[in-house]
PDB file of C-alpha atoms in Angstrom:
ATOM      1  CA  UNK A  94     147.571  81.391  41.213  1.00  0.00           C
ATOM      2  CA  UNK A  95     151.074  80.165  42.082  1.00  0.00           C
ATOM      3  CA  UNK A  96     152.613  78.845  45.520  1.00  0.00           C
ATOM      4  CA  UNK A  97     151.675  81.219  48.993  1.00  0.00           C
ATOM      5  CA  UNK A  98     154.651  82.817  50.048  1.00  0.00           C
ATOM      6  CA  UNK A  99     156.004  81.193  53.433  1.00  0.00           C
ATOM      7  CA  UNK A 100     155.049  84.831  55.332  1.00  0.00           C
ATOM      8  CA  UNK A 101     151.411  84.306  54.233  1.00  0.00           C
ATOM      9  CA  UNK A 102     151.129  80.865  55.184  1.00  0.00           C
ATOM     10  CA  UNK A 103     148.571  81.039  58.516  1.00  0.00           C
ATOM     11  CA  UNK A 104     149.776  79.267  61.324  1.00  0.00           C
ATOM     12  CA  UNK A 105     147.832  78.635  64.372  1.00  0.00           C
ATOM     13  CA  UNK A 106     147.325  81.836  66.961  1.00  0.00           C
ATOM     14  CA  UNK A 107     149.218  81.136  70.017  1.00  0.00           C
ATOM     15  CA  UNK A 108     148.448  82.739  73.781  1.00  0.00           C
ATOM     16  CA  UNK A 109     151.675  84.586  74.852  1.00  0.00           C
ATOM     17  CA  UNK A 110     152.228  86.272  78.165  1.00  0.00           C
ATOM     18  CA  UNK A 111     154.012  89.769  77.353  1.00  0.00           C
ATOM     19  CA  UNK A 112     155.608  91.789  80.082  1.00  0.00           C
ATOM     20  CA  UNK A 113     156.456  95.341  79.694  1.00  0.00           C
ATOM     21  CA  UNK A 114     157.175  98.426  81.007  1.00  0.00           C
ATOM     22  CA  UNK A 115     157.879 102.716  80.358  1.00  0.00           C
ATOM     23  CA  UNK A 116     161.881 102.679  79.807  1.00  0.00           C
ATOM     24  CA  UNK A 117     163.711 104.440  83.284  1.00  0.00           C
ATOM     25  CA  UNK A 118     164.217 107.914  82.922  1.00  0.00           C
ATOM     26  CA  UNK A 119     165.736 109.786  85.445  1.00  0.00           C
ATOM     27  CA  UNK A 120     162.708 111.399  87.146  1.00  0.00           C
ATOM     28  CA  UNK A 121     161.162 107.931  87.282  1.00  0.00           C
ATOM     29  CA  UNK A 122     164.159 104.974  87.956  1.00  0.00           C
ATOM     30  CA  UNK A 123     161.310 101.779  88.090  1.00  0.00           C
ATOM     31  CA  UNK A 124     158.500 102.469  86.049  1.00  0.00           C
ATOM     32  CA  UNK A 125     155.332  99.740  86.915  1.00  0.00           C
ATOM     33  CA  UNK A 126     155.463  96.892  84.973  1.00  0.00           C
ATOM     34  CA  UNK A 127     152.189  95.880  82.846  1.00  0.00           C
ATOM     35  CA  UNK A 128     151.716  92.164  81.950  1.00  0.00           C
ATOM     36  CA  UNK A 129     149.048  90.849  79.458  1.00  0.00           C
ATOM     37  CA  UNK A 130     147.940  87.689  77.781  1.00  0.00           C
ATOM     38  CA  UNK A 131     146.912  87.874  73.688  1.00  0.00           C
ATOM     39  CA  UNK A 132     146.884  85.792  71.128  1.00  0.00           C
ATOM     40  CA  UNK A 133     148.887  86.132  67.899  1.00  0.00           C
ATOM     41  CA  UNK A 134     150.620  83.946  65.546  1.00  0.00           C
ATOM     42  CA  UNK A 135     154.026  84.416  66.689  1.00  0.00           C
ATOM     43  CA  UNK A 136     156.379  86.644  69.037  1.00  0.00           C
ATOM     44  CA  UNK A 137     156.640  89.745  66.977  1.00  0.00           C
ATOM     45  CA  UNK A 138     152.622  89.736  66.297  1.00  0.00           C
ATOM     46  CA  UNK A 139     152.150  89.585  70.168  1.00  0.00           C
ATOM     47  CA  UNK A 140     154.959  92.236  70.930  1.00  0.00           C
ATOM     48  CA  UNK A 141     153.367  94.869  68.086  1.00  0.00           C
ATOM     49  CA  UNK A 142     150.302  93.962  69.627  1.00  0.00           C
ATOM     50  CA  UNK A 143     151.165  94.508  73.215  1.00  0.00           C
ATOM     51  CA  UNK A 144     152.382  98.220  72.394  1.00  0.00           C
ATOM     52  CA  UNK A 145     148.767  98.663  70.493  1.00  0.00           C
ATOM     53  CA  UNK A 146     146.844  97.247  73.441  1.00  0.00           C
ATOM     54  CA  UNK A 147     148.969  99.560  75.765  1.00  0.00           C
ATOM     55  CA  UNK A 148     148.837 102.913  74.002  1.00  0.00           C
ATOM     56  CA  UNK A 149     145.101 102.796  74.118  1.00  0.00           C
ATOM     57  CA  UNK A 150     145.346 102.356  77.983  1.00  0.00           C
ATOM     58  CA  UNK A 151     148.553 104.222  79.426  1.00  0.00           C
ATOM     59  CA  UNK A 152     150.679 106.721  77.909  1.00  0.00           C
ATOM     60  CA  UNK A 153     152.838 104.574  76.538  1.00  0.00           C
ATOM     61  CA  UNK A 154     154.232 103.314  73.289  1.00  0.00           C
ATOM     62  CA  UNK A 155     157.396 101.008  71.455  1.00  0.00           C
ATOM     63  CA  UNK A 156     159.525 104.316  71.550  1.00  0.00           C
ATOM     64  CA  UNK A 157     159.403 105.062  75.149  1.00  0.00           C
ATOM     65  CA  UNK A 158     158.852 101.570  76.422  1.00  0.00           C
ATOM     66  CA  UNK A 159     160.578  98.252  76.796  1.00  0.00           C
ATOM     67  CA  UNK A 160     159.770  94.841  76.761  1.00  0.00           C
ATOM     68  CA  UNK A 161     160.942  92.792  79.603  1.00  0.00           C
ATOM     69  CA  UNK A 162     159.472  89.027  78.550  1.00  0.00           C
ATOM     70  CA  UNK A 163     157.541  87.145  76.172  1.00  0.00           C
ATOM     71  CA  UNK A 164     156.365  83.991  77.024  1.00  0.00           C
ATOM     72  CA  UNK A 165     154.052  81.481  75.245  1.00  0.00           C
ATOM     73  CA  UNK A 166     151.412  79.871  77.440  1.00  0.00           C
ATOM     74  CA  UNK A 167     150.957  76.372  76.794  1.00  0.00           C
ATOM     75  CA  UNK A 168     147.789  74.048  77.962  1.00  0.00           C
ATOM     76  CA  UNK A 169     148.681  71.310  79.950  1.00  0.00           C
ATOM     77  CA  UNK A 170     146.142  68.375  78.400  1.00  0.00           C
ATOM     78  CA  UNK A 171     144.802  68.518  75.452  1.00  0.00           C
ATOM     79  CA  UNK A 172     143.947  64.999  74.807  1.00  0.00           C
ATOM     80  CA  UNK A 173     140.182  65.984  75.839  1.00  0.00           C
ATOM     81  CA  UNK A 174     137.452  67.911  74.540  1.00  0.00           C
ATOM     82  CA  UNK A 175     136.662  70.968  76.267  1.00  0.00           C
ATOM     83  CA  UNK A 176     133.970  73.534  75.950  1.00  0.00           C
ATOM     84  CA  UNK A 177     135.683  77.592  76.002  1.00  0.00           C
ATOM     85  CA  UNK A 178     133.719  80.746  76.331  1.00  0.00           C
ATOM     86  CA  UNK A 179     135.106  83.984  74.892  1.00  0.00           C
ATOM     87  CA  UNK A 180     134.069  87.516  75.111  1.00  0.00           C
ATOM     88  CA  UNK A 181     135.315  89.214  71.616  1.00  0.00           C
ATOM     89  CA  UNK A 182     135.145  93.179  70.893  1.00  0.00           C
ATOM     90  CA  UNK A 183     134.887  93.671  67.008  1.00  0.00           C
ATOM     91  CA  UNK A 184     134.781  96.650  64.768  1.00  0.00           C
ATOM     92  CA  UNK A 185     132.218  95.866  61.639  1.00  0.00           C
ATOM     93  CA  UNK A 186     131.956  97.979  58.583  1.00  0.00           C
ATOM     94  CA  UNK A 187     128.571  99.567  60.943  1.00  0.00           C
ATOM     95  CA  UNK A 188     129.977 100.095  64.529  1.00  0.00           C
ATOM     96  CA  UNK A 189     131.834  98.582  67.256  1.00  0.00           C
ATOM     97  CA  UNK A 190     130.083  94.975  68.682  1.00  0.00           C
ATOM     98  CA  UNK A 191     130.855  92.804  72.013  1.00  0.00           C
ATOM     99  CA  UNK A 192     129.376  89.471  71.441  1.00  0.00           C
ATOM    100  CA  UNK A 193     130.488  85.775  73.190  1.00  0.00           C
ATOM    101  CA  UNK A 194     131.328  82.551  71.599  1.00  0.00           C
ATOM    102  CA  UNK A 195     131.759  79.107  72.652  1.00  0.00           C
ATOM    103  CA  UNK A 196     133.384  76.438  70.713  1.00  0.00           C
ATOM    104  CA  UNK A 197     134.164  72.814  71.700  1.00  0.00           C
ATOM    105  CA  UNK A 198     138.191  71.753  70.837  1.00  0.00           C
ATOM    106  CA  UNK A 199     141.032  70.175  72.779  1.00  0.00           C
ATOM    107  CA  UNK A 200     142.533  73.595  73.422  1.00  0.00           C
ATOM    108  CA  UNK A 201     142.246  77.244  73.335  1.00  0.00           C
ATOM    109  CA  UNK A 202     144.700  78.268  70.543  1.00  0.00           C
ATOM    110  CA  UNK A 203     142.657  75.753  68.512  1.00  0.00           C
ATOM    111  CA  UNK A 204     139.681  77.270  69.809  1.00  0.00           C
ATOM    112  CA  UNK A 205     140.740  80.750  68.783  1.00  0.00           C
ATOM    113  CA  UNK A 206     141.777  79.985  65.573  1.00  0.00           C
ATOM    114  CA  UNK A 207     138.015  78.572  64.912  1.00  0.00           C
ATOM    115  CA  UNK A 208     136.684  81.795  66.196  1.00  0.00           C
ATOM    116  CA  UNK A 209     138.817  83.907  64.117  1.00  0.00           C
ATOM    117  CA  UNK A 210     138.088  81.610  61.048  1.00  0.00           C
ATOM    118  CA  UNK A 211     134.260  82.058  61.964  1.00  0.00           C
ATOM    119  CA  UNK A 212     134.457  85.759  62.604  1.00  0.00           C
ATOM    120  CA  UNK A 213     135.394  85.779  59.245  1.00  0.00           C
ATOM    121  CA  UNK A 214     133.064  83.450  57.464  1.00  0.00           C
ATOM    122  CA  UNK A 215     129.729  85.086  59.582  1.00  0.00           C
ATOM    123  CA  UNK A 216     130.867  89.026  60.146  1.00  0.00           C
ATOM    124  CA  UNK A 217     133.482  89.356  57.698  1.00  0.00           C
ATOM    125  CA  UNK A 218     135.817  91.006  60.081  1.00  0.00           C
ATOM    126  CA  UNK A 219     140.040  90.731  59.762  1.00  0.00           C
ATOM    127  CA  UNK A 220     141.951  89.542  62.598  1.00  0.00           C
ATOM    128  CA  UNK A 221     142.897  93.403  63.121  1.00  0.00           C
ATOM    129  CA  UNK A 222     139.356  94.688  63.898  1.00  0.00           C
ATOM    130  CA  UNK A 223     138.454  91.321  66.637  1.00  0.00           C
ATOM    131  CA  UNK A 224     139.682  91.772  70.172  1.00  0.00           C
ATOM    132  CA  UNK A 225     139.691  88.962  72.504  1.00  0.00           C
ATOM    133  CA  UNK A 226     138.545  90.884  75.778  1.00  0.00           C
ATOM    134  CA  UNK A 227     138.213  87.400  77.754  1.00  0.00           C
ATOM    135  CA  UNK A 228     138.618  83.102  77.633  1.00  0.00           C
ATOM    136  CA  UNK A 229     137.432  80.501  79.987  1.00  0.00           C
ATOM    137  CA  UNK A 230     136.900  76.971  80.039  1.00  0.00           C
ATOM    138  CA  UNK A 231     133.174  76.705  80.624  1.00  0.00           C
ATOM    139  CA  UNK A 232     131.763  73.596  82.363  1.00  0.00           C
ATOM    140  CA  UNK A 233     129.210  71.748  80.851  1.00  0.00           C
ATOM    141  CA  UNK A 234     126.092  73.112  82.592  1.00  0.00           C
ATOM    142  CA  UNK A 235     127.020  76.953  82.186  1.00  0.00           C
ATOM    143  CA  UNK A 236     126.939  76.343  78.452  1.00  0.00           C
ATOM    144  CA  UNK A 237     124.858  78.560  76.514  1.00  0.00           C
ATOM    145  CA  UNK A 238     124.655  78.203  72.914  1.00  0.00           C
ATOM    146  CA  UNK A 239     122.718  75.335  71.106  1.00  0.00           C
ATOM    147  CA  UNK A 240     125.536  74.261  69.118  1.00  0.00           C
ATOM    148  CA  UNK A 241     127.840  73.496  72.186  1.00  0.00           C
ATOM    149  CA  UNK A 242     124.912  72.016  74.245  1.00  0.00           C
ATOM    150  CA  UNK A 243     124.029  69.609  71.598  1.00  0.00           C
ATOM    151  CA  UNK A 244     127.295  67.924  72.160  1.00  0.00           C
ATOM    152  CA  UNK A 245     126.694  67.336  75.755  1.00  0.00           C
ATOM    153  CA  UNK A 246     125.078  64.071  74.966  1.00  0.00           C
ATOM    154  CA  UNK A 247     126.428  61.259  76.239  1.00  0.00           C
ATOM    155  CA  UNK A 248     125.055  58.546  73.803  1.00  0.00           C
ATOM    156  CA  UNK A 249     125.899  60.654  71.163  1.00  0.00           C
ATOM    157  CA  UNK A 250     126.781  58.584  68.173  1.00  0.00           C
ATOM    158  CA  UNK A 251     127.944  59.367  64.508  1.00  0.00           C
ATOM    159  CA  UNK A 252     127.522  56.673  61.700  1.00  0.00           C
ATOM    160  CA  UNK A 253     129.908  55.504  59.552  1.00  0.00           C
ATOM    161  CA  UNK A 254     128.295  55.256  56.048  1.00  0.00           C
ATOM    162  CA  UNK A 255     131.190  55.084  53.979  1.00  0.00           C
ATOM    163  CA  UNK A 256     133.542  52.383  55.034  1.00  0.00           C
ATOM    164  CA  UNK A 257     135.957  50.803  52.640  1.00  0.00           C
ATOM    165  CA  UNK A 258     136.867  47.194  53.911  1.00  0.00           C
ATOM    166  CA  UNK A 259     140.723  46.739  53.651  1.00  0.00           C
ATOM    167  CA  UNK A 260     142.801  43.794  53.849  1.00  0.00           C
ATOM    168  CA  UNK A 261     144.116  42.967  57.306  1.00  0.00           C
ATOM    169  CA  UNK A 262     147.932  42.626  55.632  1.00  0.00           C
ATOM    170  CA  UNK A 263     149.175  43.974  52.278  1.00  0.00           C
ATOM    171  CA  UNK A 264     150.098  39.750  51.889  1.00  0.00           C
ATOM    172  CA  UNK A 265     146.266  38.880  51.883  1.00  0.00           C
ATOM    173  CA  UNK A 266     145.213  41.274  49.634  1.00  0.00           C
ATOM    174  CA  UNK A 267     143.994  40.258  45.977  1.00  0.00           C
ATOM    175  CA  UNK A 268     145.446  42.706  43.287  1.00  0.00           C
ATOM    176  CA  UNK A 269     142.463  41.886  41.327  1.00  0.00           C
ATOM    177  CA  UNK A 270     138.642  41.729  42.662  1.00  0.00           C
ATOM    178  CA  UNK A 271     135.643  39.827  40.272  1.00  0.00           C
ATOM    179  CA  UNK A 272     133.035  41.931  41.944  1.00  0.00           C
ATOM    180  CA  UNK A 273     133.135  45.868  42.682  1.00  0.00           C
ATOM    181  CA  UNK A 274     133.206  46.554  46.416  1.00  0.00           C
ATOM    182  CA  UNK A 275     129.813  48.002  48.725  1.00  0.00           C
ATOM    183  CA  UNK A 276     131.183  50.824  50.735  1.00  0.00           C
ATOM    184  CA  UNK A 277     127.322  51.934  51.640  1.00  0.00           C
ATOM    185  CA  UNK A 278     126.083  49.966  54.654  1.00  0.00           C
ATOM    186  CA  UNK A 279     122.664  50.797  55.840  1.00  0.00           C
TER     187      UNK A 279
END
């Protein structure tokens, strides 16, 4: 078994903003420049992705290109729950699938992370073979999936059924009890 290695450790997936463009030649001195949003787990991840995302689309790749700017995206709040939609295209060991998701979490990177983690748990697909085609934050009564909807409720409680009392200050404590203590309340 033995320690990860620090390159295999997963850290969360990030949105970046990637601007590109074909390098000037002199037939063609300002080539159009392409911008698009992905996830990855850090700047050279969204970069490699960028050219694979590009060659597919225009005739274009890392040799002939250049990047002009990578930017991460952050959220602004995400000290609230919100509910995200997002439209995934993923190869399976039988054919090509589009399918949408929602998950509840303070923020899409979060968000993402859970779907990728999912993808894998339900579909067993690798983070190469799932495409995010789309996100969006999806108000409460556009929701579509049971699991997101059940969350909606506003007297929605969770019980506590294993509390362990504690000692308001480490000077009241006892260091020794008589009696074993109830941590199941009904």
């Amino acid at each position: 078994f033995g320690s990860t290695p620090l390159h295999k450790m997963s850290s969360l997936m990030k949105l970046y903003q990637v601007v590109g463009r074909k390098a000037p030649t002199a037939t063609d001195e300002n080539p159009p420049a392409y911008r698009m949003k992905l996830f990855a787990r850090n700047e050279v991840m969204a970069k490699s992705r960028f050219w694979y995302f590009m060659h597919q689309m225009r005739k274009m790749k890392k040799t002939t290109g250049e990047i002009l700017d990578v930017n991460e995206i952050v959220e602004k709040n995400t000290n609230y729950v919100k509910n995200y939609g997002i439209w995934v295209k993923y190869n399976s060991r039988s054919g090509t699938h589009n399918m949408y998701r929602e998950y509840r979490d303070v923020s899409i990177n979060h968000a993402v992370e859970t779907l990728y983690n999912d993808m894998a748990g339900r579909h067993r697909s690798r983070n190469k073979s799932i495409q995010i085609i789309k996100t969006a934050t999806v108000a409460a009564k556009d929701c579509k999936r049971n699991s997101t909807i059940q969350m909606h409720n506003n007297k929605l409680r969770f019980p506590l059924p294993h509390r362990i009392m504690r000692p308001a200050s480490k000077q009241v404590r006892s260091l020794y009890s008589a009696n074993r203590p109830t941590t199941h309340f009904q």
